[in-house]
Short mmCIF file of C-alpha atoms in Angstrom, two decimals:
data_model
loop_
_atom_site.label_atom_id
_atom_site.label_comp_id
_atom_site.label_asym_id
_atom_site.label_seq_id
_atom_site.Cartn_x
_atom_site.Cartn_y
_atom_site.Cartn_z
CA UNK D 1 9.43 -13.55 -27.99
CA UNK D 2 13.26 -13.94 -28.32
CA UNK D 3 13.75 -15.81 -31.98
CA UNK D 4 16.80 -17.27 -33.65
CA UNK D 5 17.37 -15.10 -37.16
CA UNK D 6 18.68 -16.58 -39.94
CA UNK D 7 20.22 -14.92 -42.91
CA UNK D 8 20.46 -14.83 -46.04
CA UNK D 9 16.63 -16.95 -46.60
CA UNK D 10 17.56 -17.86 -50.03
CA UNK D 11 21.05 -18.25 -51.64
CA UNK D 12 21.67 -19.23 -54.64
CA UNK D 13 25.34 -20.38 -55.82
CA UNK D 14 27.32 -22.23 -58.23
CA UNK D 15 28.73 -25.67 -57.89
CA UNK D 16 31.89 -25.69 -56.13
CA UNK D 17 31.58 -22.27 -54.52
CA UNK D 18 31.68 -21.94 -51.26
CA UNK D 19 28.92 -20.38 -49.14
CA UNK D 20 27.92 -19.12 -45.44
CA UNK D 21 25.23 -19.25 -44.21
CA UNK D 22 24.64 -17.06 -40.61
CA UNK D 23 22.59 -17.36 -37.56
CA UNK D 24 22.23 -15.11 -34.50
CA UNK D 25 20.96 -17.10 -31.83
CA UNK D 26 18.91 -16.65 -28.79
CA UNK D 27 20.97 -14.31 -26.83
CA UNK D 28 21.59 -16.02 -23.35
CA UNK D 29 21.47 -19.55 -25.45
CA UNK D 30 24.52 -21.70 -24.92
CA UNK D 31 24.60 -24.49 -27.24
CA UNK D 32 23.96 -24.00 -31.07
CA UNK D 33 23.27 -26.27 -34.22
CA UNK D 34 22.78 -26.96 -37.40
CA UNK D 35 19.77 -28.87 -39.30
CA UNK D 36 19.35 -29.47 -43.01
CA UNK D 37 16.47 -30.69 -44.74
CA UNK D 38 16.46 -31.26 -48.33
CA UNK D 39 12.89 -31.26 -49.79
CA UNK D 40 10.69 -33.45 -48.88
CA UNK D 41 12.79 -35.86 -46.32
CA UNK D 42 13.60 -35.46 -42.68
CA UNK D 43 15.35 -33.49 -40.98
CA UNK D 44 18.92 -34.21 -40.29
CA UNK D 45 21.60 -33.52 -37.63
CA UNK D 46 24.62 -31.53 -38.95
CA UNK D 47 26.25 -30.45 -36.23
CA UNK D 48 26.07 -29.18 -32.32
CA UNK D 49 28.47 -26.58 -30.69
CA UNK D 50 28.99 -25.72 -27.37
CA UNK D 51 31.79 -23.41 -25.77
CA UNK D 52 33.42 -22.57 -28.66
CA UNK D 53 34.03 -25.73 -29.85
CA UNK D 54 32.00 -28.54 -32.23
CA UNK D 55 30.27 -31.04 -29.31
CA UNK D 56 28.74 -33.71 -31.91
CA UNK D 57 28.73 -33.81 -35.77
CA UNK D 58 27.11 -36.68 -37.91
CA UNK D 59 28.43 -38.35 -40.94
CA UNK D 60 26.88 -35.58 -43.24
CA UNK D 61 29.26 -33.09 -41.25
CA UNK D 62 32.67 -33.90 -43.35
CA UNK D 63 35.57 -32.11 -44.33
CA UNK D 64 33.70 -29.83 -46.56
CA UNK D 65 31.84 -27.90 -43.81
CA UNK D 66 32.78 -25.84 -41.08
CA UNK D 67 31.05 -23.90 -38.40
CA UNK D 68 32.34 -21.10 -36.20
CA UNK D 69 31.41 -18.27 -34.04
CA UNK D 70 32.99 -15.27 -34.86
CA UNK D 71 32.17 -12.76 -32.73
CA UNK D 72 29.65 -12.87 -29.54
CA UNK D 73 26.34 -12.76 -31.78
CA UNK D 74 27.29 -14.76 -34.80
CA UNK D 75 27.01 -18.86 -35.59
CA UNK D 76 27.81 -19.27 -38.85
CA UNK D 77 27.96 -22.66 -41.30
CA UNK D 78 30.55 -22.74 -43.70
CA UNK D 79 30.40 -25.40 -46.88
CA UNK D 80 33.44 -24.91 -48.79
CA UNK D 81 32.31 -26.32 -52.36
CA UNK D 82 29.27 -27.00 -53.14
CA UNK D 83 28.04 -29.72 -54.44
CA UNK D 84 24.48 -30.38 -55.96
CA UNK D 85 23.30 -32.34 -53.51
CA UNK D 86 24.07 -29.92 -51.31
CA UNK D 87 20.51 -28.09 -51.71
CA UNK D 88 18.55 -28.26 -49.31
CA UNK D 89 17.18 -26.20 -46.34
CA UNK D 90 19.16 -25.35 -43.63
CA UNK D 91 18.06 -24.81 -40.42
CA UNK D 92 20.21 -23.30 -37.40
CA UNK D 93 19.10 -23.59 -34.09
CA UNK D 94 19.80 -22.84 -30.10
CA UNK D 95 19.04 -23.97 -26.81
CA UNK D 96 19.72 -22.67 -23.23
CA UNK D 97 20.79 -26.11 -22.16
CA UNK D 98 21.10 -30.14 -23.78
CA UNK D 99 18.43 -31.52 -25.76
CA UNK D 100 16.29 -32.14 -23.10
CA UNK D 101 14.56 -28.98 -22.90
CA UNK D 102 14.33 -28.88 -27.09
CA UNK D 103 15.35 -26.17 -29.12
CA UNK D 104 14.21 -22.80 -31.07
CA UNK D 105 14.79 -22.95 -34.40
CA UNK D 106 15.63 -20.58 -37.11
CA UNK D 107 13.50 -19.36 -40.24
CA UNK D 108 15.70 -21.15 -42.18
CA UNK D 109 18.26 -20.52 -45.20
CA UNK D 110 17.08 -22.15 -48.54
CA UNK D 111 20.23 -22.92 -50.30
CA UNK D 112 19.87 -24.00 -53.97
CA UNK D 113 23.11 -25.04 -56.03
CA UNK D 114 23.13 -24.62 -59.56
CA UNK O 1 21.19 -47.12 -37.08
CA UNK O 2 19.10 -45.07 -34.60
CA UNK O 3 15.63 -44.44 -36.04
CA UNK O 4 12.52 -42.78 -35.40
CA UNK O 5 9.61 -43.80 -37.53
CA UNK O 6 6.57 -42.37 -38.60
CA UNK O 7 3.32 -42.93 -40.47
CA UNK O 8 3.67 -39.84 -43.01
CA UNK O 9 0.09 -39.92 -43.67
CA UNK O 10 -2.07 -37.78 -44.78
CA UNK O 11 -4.34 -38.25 -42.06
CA UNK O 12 -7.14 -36.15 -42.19
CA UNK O 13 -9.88 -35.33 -39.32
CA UNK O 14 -12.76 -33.57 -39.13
CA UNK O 15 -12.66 -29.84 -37.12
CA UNK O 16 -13.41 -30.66 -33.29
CA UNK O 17 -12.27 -34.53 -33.62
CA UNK O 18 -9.10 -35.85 -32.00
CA UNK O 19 -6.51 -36.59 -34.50
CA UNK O 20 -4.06 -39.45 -33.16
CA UNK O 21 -0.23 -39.09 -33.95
CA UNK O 22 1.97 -42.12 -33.52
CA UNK O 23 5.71 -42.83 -33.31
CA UNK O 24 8.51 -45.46 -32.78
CA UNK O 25 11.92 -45.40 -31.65
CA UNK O 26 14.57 -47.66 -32.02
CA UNK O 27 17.45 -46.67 -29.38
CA UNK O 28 16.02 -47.90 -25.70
CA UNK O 29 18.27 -45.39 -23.82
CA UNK O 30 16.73 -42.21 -25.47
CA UNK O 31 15.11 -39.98 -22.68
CA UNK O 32 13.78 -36.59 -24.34
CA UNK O 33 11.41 -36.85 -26.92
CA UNK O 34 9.63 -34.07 -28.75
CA UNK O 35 6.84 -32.52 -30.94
CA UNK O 36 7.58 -30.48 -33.38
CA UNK O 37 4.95 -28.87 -35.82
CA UNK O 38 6.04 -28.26 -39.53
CA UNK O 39 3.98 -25.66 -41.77
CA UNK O 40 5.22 -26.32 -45.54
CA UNK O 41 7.90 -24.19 -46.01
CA UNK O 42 8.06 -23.13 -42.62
CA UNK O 43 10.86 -24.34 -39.90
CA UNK O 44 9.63 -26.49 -37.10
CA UNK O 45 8.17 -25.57 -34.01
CA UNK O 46 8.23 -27.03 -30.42
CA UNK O 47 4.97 -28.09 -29.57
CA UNK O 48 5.73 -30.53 -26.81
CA UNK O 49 8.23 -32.46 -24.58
CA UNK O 50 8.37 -35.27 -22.36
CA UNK O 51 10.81 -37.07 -20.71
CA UNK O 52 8.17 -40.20 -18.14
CA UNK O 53 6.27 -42.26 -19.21
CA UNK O 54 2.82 -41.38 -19.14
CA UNK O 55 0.54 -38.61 -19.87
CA UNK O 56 1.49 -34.35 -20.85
CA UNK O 57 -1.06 -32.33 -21.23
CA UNK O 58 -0.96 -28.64 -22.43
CA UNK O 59 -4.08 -27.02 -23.40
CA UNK O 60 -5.13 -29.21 -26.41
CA UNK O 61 -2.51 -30.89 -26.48
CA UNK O 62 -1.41 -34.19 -25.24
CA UNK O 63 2.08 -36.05 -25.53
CA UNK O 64 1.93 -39.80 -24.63
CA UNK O 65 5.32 -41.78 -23.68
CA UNK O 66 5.52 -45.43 -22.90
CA UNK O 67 9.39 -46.52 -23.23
CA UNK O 68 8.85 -50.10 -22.50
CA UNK O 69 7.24 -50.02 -25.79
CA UNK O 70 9.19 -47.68 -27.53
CA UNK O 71 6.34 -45.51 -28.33
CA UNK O 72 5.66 -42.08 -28.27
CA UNK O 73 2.19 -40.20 -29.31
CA UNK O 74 0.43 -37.07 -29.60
CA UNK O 75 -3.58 -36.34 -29.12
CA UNK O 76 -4.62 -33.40 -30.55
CA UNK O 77 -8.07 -32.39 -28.88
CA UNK O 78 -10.87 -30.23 -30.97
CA UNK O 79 -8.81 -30.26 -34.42
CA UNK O 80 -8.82 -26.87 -35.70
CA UNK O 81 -7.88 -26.30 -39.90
CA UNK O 82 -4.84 -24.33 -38.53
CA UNK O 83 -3.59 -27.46 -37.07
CA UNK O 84 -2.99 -28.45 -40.95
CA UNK O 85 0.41 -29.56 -41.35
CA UNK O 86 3.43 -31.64 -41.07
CA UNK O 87 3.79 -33.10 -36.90
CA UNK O 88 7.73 -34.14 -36.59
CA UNK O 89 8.56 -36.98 -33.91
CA UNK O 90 11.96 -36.00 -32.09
CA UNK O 91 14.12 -38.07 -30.13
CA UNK O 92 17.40 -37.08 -28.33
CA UNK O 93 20.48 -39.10 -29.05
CA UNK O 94 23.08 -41.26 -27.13
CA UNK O 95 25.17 -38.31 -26.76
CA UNK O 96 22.55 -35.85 -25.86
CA UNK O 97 23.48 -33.32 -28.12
CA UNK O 98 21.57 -34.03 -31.62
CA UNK O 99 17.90 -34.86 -31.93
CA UNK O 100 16.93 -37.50 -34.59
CA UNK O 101 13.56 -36.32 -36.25
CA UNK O 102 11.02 -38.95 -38.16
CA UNK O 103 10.54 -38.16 -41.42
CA UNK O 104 7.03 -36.35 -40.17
CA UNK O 105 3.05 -37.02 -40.28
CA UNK O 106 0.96 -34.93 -42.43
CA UNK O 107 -2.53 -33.86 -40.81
CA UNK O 108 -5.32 -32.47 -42.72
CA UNK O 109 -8.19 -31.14 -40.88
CA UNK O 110 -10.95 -30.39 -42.58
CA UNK O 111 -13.81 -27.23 -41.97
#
């Protein structure tokens, strides 16, 4: 069964560091996102992405994160310096069309700032 | 502030009873709502979808919708101990893009 891979599953980094986190998602998928879910608490909307370009972000997605798909494979979050509250799991996820036919998500990258 | 809620539990069940999931939704003009199952840890995983109100059924599963009320449920038939875990309410947003999840039930079924 085609599955969205997520690397790395745990990354550790120093505050104000900047880290990127990478997704491959389902190949014939067309729309892409980005969850996080810090520990114990819901999960939460980062950020949607459609034809190369960012379709929807919520008030979590600000200045400090980025997203971007480099090459044909590759969806990758950016967060430029991270903050403590920043740790939390991150989930990246894909769909062949809009929400309505729910998505596949990722493993998951645990990122922990120190 | 568009919310889904949740009771997080625990709710535990017997194996082979029906355990009941319940959830509420604040923004009227949502139309896809979803299951999602959560093992600890684990990322979450599509269980259901429905879009009418009414019944879905799939295998021992079975979503509930009724939008006039704002209410969305899930039956779970014959409760197995690998049902154990964290059931995540979904609900599309106004833009269609984003899902907004409840903060999740816990069920704890019990050999």
């Amino acid at each position: 069964e085609p599955e969205v891979t997520q690397t790395p599953s745990h990354q550790v980094t120093q505050m104000g560091q900047e880290v990127i986190l990478r997704c491959v998602p389902i190949s014939n998928h067309l729309y892409f996102y980005w969850y996080r879910q810090i520990l114990g608490q819901k999960v939460e909307f980062l950020v949607s992405f459609y034809n190369n370009e960012i379709s929807e972000k919520s008030e979590i997605f600000d200045d400090q994160f980025s997203v971007e798909r480099p090459d044909g494979s590759n969806f990758t979050l950016k967060i430029r310096s991270t903050k403590l509250e920043d740790s939390a799991m991150y989930f990246c996820a894909s769909s062949e069309a809009l929400t309505s036919y729910g998505y596949t998500f990722g493993s998951g990258t645990r990122l922990t700032v120190v | 502030q568009k919310e889904v809620e949740q009771n997080s539990g625990p709710l535990s069940v017997p194996e082979g009873a029906i355990a009941s999931l319940n959830c509420t939704y604040s923004d009227r003009v949502s139309q896809s709502f979803f299951w999602y199952r959560q093992y600890s840890g684990k990322s979450p995983e599509l269980i259901m979808s429905i879009y009418s109100n009414g019944d879905k059924e799939d295998g021992r599963f079975t979503a509930q919708l009724n939008k006039a009320s704002q209410y969305v449920s899930l039956l779970i038939r014959d409760s197995q101990p690998s049902d154990s875990a964290t059931y995540l309410c979904a609900v599309n947003d106004q833009a269609g893009t984003a899902l907004i999840f409840g903060k999740g039930t816990t069920l704890s079924v019990s050999s």
